[in-house]
Short mmCIF file of C-alpha atoms and ligand atoms in Angstrom, two decimals:
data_model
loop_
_atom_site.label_atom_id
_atom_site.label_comp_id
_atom_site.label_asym_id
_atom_site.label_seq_id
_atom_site.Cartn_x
_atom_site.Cartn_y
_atom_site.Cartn_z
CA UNK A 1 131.29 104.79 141.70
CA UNK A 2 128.45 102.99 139.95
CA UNK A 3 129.20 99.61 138.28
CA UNK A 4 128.92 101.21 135.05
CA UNK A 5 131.80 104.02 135.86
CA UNK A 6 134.06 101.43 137.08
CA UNK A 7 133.22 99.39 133.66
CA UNK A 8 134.07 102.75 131.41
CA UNK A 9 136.99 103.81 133.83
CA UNK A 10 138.35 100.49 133.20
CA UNK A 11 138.09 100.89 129.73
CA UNK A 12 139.66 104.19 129.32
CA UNK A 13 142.42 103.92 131.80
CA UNK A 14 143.56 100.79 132.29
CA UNK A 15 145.63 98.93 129.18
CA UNK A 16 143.21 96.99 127.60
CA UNK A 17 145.46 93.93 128.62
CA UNK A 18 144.17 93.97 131.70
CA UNK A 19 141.35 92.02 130.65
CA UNK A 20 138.10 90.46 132.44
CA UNK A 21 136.27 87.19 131.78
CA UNK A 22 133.19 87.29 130.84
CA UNK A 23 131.18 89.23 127.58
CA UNK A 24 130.29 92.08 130.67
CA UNK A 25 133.21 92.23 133.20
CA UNK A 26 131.82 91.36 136.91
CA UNK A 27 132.69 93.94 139.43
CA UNK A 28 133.20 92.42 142.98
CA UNK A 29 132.79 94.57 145.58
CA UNK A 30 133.52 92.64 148.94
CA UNK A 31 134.42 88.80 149.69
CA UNK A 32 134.11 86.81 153.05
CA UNK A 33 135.70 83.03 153.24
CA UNK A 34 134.46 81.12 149.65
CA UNK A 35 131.78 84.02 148.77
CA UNK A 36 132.26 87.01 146.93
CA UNK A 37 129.79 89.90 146.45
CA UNK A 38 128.80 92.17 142.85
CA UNK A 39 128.35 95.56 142.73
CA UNK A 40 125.02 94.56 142.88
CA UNK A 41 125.33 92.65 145.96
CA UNK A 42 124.78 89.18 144.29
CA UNK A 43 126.77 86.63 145.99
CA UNK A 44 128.80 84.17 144.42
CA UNK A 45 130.21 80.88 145.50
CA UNK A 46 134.26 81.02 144.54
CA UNK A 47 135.65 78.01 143.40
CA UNK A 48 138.74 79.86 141.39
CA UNK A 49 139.88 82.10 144.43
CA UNK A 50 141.49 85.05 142.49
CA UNK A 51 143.26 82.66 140.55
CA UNK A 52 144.81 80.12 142.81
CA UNK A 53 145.46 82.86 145.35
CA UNK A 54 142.57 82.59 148.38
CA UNK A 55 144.02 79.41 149.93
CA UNK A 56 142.85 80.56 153.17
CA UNK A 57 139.73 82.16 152.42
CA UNK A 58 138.76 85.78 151.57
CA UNK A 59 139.25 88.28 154.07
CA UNK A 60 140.90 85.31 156.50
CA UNK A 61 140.17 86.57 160.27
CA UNK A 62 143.30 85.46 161.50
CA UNK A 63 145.58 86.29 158.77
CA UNK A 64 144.02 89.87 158.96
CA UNK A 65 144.39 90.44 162.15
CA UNK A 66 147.79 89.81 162.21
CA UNK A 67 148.64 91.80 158.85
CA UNK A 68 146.68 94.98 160.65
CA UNK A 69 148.93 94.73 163.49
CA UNK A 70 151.50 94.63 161.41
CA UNK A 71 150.37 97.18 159.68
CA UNK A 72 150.47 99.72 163.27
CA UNK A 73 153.66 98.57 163.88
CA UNK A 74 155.86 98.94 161.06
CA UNK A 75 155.14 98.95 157.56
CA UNK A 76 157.77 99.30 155.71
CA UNK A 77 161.91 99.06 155.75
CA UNK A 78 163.40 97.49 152.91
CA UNK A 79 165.74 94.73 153.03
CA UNK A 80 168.58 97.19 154.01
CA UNK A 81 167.53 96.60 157.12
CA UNK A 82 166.89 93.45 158.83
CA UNK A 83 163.62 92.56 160.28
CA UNK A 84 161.58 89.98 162.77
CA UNK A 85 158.78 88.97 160.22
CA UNK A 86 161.23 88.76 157.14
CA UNK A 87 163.35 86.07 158.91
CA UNK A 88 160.44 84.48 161.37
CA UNK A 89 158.93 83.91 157.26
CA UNK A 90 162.12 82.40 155.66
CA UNK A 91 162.67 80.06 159.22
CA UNK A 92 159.47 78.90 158.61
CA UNK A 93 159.35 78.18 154.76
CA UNK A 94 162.94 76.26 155.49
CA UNK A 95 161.22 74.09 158.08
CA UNK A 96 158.79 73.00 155.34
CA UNK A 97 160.63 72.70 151.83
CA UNK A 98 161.46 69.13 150.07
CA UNK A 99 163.66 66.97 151.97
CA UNK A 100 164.38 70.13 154.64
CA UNK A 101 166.99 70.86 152.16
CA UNK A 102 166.50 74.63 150.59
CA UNK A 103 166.80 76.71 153.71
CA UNK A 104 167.72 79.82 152.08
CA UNK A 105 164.92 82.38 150.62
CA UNK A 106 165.17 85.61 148.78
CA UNK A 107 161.77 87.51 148.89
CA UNK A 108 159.87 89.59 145.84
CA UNK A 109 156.30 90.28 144.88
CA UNK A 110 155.43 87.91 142.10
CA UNK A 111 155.38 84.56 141.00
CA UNK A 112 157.41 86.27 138.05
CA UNK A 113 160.30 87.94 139.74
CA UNK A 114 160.57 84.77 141.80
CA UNK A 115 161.24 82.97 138.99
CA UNK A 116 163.59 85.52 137.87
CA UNK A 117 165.81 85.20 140.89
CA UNK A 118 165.50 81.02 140.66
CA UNK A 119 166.99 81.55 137.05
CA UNK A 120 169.67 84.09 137.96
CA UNK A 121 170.76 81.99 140.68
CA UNK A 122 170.93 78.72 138.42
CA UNK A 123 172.70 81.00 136.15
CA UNK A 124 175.55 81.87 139.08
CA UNK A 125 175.74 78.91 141.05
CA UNK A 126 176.35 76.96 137.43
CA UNK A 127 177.97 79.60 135.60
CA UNK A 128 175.67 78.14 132.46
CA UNK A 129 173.33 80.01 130.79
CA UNK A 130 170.86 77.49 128.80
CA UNK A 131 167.28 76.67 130.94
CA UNK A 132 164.84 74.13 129.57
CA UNK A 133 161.46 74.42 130.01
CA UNK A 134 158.23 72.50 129.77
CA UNK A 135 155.80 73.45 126.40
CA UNK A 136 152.49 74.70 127.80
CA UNK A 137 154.25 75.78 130.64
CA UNK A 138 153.67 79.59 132.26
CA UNK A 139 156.51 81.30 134.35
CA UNK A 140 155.45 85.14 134.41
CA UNK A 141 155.65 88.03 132.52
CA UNK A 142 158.08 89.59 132.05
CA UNK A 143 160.95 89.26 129.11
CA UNK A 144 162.96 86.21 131.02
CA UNK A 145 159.73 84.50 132.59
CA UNK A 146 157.99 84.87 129.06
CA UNK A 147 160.47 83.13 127.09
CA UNK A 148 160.49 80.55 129.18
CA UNK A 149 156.85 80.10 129.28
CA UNK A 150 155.37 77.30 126.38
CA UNK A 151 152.57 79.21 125.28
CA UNK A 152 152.83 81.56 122.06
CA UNK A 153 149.88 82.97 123.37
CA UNK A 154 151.75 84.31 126.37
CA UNK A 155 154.67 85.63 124.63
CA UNK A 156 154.49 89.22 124.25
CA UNK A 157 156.60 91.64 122.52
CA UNK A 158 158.70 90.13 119.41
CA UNK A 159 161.80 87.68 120.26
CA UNK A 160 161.97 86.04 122.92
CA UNK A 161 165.35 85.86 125.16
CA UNK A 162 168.52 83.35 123.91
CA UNK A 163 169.29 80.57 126.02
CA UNK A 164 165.68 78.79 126.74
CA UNK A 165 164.17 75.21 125.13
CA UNK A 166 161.26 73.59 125.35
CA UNK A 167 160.75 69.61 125.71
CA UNK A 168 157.91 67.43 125.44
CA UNK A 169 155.02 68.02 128.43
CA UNK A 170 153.24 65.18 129.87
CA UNK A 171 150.11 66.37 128.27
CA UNK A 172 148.59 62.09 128.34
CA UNK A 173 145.15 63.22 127.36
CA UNK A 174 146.96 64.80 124.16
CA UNK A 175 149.93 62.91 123.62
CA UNK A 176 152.67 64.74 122.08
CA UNK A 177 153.87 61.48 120.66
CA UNK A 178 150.28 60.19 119.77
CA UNK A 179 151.21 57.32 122.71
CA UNK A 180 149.33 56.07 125.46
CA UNK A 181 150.11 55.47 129.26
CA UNK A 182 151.43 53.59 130.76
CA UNK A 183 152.21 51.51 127.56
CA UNK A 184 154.33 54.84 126.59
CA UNK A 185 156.79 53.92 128.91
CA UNK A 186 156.73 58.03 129.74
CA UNK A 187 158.35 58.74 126.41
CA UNK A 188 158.12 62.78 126.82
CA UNK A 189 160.27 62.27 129.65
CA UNK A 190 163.11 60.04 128.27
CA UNK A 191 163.27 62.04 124.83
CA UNK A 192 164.38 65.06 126.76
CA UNK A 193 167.76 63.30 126.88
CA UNK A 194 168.30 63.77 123.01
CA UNK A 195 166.26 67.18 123.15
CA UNK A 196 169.83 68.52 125.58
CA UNK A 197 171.64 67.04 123.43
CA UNK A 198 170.67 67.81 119.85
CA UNK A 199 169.15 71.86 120.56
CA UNK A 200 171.23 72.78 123.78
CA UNK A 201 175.49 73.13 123.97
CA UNK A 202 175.09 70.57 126.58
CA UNK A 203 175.65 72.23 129.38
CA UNK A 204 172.79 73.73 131.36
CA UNK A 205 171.86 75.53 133.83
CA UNK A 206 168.58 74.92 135.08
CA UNK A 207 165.31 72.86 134.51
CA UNK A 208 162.03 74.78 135.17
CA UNK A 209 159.21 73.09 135.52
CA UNK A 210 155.36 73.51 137.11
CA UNK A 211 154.53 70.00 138.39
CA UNK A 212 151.06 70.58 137.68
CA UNK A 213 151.13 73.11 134.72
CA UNK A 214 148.59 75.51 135.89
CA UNK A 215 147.37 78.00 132.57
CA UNK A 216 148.28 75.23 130.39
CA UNK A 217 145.26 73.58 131.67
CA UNK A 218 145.91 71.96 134.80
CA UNK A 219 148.06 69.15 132.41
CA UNK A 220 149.11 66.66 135.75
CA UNK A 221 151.74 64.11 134.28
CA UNK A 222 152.06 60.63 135.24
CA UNK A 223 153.82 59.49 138.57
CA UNK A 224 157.25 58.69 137.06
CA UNK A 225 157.45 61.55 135.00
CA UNK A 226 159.73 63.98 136.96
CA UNK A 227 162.17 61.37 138.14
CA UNK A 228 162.88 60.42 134.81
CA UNK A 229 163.32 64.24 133.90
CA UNK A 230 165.28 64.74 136.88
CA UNK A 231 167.81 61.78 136.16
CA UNK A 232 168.40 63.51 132.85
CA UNK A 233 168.85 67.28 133.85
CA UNK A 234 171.56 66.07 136.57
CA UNK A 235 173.09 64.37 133.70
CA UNK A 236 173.86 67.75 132.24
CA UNK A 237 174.78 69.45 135.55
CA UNK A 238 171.12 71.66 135.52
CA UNK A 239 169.57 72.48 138.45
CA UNK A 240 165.86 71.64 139.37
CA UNK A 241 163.40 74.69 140.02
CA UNK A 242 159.96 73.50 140.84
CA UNK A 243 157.66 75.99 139.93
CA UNK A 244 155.43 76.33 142.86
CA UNK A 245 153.55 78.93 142.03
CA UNK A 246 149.73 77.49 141.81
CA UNK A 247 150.63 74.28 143.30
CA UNK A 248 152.24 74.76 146.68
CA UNK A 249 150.76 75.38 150.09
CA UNK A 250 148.90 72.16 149.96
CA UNK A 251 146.86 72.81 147.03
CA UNK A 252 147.85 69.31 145.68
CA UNK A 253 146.47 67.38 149.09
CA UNK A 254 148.63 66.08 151.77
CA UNK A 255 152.05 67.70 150.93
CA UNK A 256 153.28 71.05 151.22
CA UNK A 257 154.48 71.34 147.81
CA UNK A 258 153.57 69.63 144.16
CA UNK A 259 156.78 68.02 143.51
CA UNK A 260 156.73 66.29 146.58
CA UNK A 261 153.99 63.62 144.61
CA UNK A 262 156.44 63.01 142.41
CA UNK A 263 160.02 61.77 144.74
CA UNK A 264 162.28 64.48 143.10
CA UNK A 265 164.49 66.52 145.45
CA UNK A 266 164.38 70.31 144.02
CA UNK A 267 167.52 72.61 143.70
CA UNK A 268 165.46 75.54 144.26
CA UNK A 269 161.75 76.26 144.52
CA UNK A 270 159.76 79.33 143.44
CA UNK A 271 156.16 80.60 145.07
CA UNK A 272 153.61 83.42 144.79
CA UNK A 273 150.04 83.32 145.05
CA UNK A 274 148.82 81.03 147.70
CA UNK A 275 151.31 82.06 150.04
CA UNK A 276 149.92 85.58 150.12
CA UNK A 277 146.43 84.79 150.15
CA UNK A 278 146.41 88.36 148.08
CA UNK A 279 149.31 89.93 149.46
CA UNK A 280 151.83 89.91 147.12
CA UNK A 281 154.27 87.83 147.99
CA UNK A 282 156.86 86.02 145.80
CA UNK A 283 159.54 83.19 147.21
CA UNK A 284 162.53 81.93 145.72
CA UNK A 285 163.72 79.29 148.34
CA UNK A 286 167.25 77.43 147.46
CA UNK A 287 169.96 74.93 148.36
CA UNK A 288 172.12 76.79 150.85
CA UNK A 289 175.54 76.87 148.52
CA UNK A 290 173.11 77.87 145.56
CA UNK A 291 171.62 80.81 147.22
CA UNK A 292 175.26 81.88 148.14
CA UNK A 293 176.14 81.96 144.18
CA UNK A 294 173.56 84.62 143.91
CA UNK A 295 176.29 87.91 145.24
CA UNK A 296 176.55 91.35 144.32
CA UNK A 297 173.84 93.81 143.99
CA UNK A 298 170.25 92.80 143.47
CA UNK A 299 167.69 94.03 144.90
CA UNK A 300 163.60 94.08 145.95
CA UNK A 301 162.71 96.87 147.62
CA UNK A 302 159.50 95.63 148.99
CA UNK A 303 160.81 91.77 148.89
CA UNK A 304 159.92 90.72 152.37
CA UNK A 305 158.35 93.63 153.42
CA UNK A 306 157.37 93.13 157.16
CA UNK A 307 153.70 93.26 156.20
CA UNK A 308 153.24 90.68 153.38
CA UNK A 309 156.05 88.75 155.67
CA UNK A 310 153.44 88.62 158.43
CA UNK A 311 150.72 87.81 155.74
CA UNK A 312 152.48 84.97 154.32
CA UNK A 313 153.98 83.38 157.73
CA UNK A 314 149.99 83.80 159.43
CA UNK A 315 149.34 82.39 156.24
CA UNK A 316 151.22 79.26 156.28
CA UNK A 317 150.36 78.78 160.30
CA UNK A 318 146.75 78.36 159.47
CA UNK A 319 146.92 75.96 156.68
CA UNK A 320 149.47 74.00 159.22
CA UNK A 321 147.30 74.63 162.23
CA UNK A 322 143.77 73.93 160.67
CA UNK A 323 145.32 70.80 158.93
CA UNK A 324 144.50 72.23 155.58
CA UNK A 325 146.51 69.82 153.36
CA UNK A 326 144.57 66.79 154.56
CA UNK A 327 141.31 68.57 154.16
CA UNK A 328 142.82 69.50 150.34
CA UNK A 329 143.08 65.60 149.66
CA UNK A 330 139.76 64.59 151.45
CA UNK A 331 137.80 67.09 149.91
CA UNK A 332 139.87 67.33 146.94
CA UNK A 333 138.48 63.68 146.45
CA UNK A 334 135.14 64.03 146.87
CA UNK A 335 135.03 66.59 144.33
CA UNK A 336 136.91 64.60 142.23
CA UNK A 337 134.23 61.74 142.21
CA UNK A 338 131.77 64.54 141.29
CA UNK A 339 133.83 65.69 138.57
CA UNK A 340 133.99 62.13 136.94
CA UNK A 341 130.02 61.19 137.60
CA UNK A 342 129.62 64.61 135.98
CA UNK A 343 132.02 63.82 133.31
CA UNK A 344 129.72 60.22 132.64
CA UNK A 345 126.68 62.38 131.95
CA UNK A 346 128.03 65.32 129.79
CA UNK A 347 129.94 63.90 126.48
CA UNK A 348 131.12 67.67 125.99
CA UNK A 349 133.83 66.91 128.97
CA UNK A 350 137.08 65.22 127.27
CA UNK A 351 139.45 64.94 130.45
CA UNK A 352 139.03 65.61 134.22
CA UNK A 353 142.41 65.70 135.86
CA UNK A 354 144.36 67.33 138.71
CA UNK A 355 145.48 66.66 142.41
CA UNK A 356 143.79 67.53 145.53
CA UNK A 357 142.14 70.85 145.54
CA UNK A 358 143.40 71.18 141.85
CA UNK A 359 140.87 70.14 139.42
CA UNK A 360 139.74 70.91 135.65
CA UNK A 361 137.72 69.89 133.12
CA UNK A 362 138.69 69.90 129.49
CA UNK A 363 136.07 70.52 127.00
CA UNK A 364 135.80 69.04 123.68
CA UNK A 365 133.24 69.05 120.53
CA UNK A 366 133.23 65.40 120.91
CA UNK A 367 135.34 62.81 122.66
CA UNK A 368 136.33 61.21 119.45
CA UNK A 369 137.84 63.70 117.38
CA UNK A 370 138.73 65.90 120.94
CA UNK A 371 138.39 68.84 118.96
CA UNK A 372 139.01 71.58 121.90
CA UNK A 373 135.39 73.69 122.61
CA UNK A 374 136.77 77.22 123.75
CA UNK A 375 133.28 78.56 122.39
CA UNK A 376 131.44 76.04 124.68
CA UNK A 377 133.98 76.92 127.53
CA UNK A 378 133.09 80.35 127.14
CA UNK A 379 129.42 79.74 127.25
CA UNK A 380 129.78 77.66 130.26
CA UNK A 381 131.45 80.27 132.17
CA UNK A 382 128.86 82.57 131.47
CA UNK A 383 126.58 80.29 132.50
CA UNK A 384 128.31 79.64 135.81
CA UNK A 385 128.26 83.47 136.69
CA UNK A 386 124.53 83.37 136.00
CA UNK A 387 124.33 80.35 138.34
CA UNK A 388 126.02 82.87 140.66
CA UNK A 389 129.06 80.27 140.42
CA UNK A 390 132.96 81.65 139.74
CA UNK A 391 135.22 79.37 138.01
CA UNK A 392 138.79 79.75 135.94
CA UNK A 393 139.22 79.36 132.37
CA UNK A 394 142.81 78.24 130.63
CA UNK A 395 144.58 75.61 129.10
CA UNK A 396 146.41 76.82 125.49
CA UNK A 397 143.52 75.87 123.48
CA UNK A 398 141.47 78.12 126.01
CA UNK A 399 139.07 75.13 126.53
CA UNK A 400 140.05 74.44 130.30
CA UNK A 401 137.79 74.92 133.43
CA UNK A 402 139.81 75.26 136.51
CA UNK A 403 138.55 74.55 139.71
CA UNK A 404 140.54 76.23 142.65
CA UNK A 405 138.51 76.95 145.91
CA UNK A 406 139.87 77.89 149.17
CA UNK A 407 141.90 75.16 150.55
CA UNK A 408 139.31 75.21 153.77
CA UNK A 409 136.13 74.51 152.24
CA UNK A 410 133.97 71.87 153.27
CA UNK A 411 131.89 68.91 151.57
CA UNK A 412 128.90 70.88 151.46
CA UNK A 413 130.55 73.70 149.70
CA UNK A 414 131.47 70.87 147.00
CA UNK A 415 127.42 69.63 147.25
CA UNK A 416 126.79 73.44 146.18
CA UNK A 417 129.30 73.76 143.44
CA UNK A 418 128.20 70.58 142.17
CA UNK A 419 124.63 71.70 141.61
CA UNK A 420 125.77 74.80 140.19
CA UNK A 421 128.38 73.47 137.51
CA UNK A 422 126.21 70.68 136.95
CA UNK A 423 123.17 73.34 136.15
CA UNK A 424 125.64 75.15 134.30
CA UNK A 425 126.80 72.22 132.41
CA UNK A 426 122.94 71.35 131.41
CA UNK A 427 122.18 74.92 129.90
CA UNK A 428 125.25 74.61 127.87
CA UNK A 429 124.68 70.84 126.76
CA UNK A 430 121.26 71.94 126.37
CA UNK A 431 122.19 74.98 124.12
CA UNK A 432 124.44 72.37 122.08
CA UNK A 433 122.71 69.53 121.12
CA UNK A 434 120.99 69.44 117.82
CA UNK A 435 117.40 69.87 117.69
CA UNK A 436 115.68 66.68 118.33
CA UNK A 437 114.22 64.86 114.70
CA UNK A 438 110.95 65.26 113.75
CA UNK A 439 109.17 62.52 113.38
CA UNK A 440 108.44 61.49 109.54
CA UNK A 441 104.60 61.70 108.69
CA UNK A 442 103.10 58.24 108.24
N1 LIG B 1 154.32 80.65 137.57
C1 LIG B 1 153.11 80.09 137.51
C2 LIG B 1 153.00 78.60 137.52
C3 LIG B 1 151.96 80.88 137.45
O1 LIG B 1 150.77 80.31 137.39
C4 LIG B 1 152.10 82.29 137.47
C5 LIG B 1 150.90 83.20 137.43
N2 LIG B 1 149.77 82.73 136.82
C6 LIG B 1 153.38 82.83 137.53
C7 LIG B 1 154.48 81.99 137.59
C8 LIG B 1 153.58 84.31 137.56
O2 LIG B 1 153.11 84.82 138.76
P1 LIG B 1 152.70 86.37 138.90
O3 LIG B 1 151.48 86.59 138.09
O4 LIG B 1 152.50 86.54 140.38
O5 LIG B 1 153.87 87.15 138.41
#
């Protein structure tokens, strides 16, 4: 197929939902470690890795070759039968949770359906029904993992499901309660306490929360934050789900796992993405008694399918074995200083923020007013993609850059992204500013 068929078979066969960024979509036809390739065979540096999935790099060697041998030996069972990768996956992922303490995992294909499972199994281990969730939070899409996500954007389909809330987010850069930190002595946090008590019965079953709230806009609350949160959800007998899904696999530098920045203990823990490195993948790992809770029939037929078992474990080994998490702070850093001395020169970005290999940059009309740009943000990822750059868009005002690369990227793949956001940023500034006063005749 040409690029242009697989533009106009898009368009008349797929559900216009599935939508592309940019004004023409970009076809990729191959990838290899932080570069991708266009029908056209321009290469790209990627800095948003399929959307916070290529932790390990495109088309990882290793990770490959272990899926392909997989893939000769056996393919496919179900869970009706037990398995050697299925098991050699969950050992693993119970060696390396919060505190050693969830050792039990139940194994789908999405972030979504993992956070399915973490809700059902609040929901039987507590035998409550009410979750509260974060606003400008994302959880998935389908019914359940829509109505608990904080974005109206992202709710689909009429009324959402009974039985979910949403409290304050630490969104500091746009207080919620027009307060500043640390002087707010974390106020979102502590008002969740009369949130339970004056729009829930009181009794709850869970608390689902992203540490770092990934579509919302990489929002990245302050350290206390979660402790105070989790003081008040064991108050009301909820259990804790962290959702992992963009931040584990030491995304957020140094730790295996977001929360683990903050000192809360999880009840249960939900992953996709990373993990797979584009196999998909989902994990729901719990508290031994909590995972119990979850009996009778449920089922995923491909849940820990042998192949995306192997992908995941080979997955996890090389982050472990190439000491990825450090190299996610280190690096993670650097760019970070970039991102601010870029920040200095451009008065168009508001707010830099995020952890480790986690970064964004908010846009706004001016820093006064912090009127969100989504226009500029568009213009700036088209600009990227013509400085042969990818980068993520989100946040709920859509004026969010993300910045994702593989977790094993070096400095001088920061050097080059820094030229070409920078570049970027320039043609878009450049584009903005008013045009320069003429002079008044003497
Ligand atoms: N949780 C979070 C934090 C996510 O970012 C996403 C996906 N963007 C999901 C859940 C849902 O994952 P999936 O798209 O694999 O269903």
């Amino acid at each position: 197929m040409t690029k242009q068929e697989i533009i106009l078979a898009s368009q008349r066969y797929l559900f216009p939902s599935v939508f592309h960024y940019f004004q023409e979509p970009l076809v990729i036809e191959r990838a290899k470690d932080q570069f991708v390739w266009d029908a056209d065979g321009n290469q790209y540096l990627d800095f948003f890795g399929g959307i916070v999935t290529i932790s390990v790099g495109h088309c990882n060697e290793t990770v490959n070759q272990k899926v392909t041998q997989q893939m000769a030996k056996l393919q496919h069972v179900s869970t009706v039968f037990a398995n050697e990768p299925q098991v050699a996956l969950a050992e693993r992922v119970a060696g390396l949770t919060p505190g050693g303490k969830l050792t039990k995992s139940f194994f789908t294909n999405s972030g979504t359906e993992a956070n399915e499972t973490a809700i059902l199994a609040a929901r039987c281990y507590t035998g409550a029904h009410e979750v509260v969730a974060l606003r400008h939070s994302y959880h998935g899409r389908s019914a359940l993992a829509m109505s608990a996500s904080g974005q109206a954007a992202w709710r689909l389909g009429g009324a959402p499901a009974a039985g979910f809330t949403h409290a304050l987010s630490a969104y500091c850069y746009r207080c919620p309660l027009g307060a500043t930190y640390p002087s707010c002595n974390v106020r979102c946090a502590t008002d969740l306490e009369e949130m339970i008590r004056t729009s829930t019965s009181g009794r709850l079953a869970a608390f689902i929360a992203e540490p770092i709230q990934g579509i919302g806009g990489f929002i990245t609350p302050p350290k206390e934050y979660f402790e105070i949160v989790h003081g008040i959800v064991k108050k009301f007998g909820g259990l804790f789900i962290s959702d992992e899904v963009q931040t584990g696999w030491g995304r957020t530098g140094g730790k295996w796992f977001g929360i683990e920045h903050y000192g809360v203990q999880p009840d249960i823990l939900t992953s996709a993405k990373g993990l797979g490195n584009g196999t998909p993948v989902g994990l729901t790992v719990a508290r031994p008694e909590i995972a119990d809770a979850l009996k009778g029939a449920t089922i995923s037929t491909f849940g820990g399918n042998p192949v995306t078992a192997t992908a995941a474990k080979a997955v996890i080994d090389f982050i472990d074995d190439h000491k990825l998490m450090i190299n996610a702070a280190e690096t993670g850093a650097y760019l970070r200083s970039h991102l601010d001395e870029l920040k200095a020169k451009h008065p168009i970005i508001g707010d830099v923020r995020g952890m480790g290999l986690m970064q964004a940059l908010e846009l706004v009309e001016d820093r006064d007013s912090k009127t969100p740009a989504p226009e500029a943000t568009a213009a700036l990822m088209e600009a990227a993609r013509e400085n042969r750059l990818l980068i993520g868009k989100g946040g709920t005002y859509g004026n969010v850059i993300r910045i994702t690369p593989p977790l094993n990227i070096s400095k001088q793949d920061v050097d080059d992204f820094v030229l070409r956001l920078g570049a970027s940023l320039e043609q878009v500034s450049r584009t903005r500013q008013p045009a320069a006063a003429v002079p008044a005749p003497r």
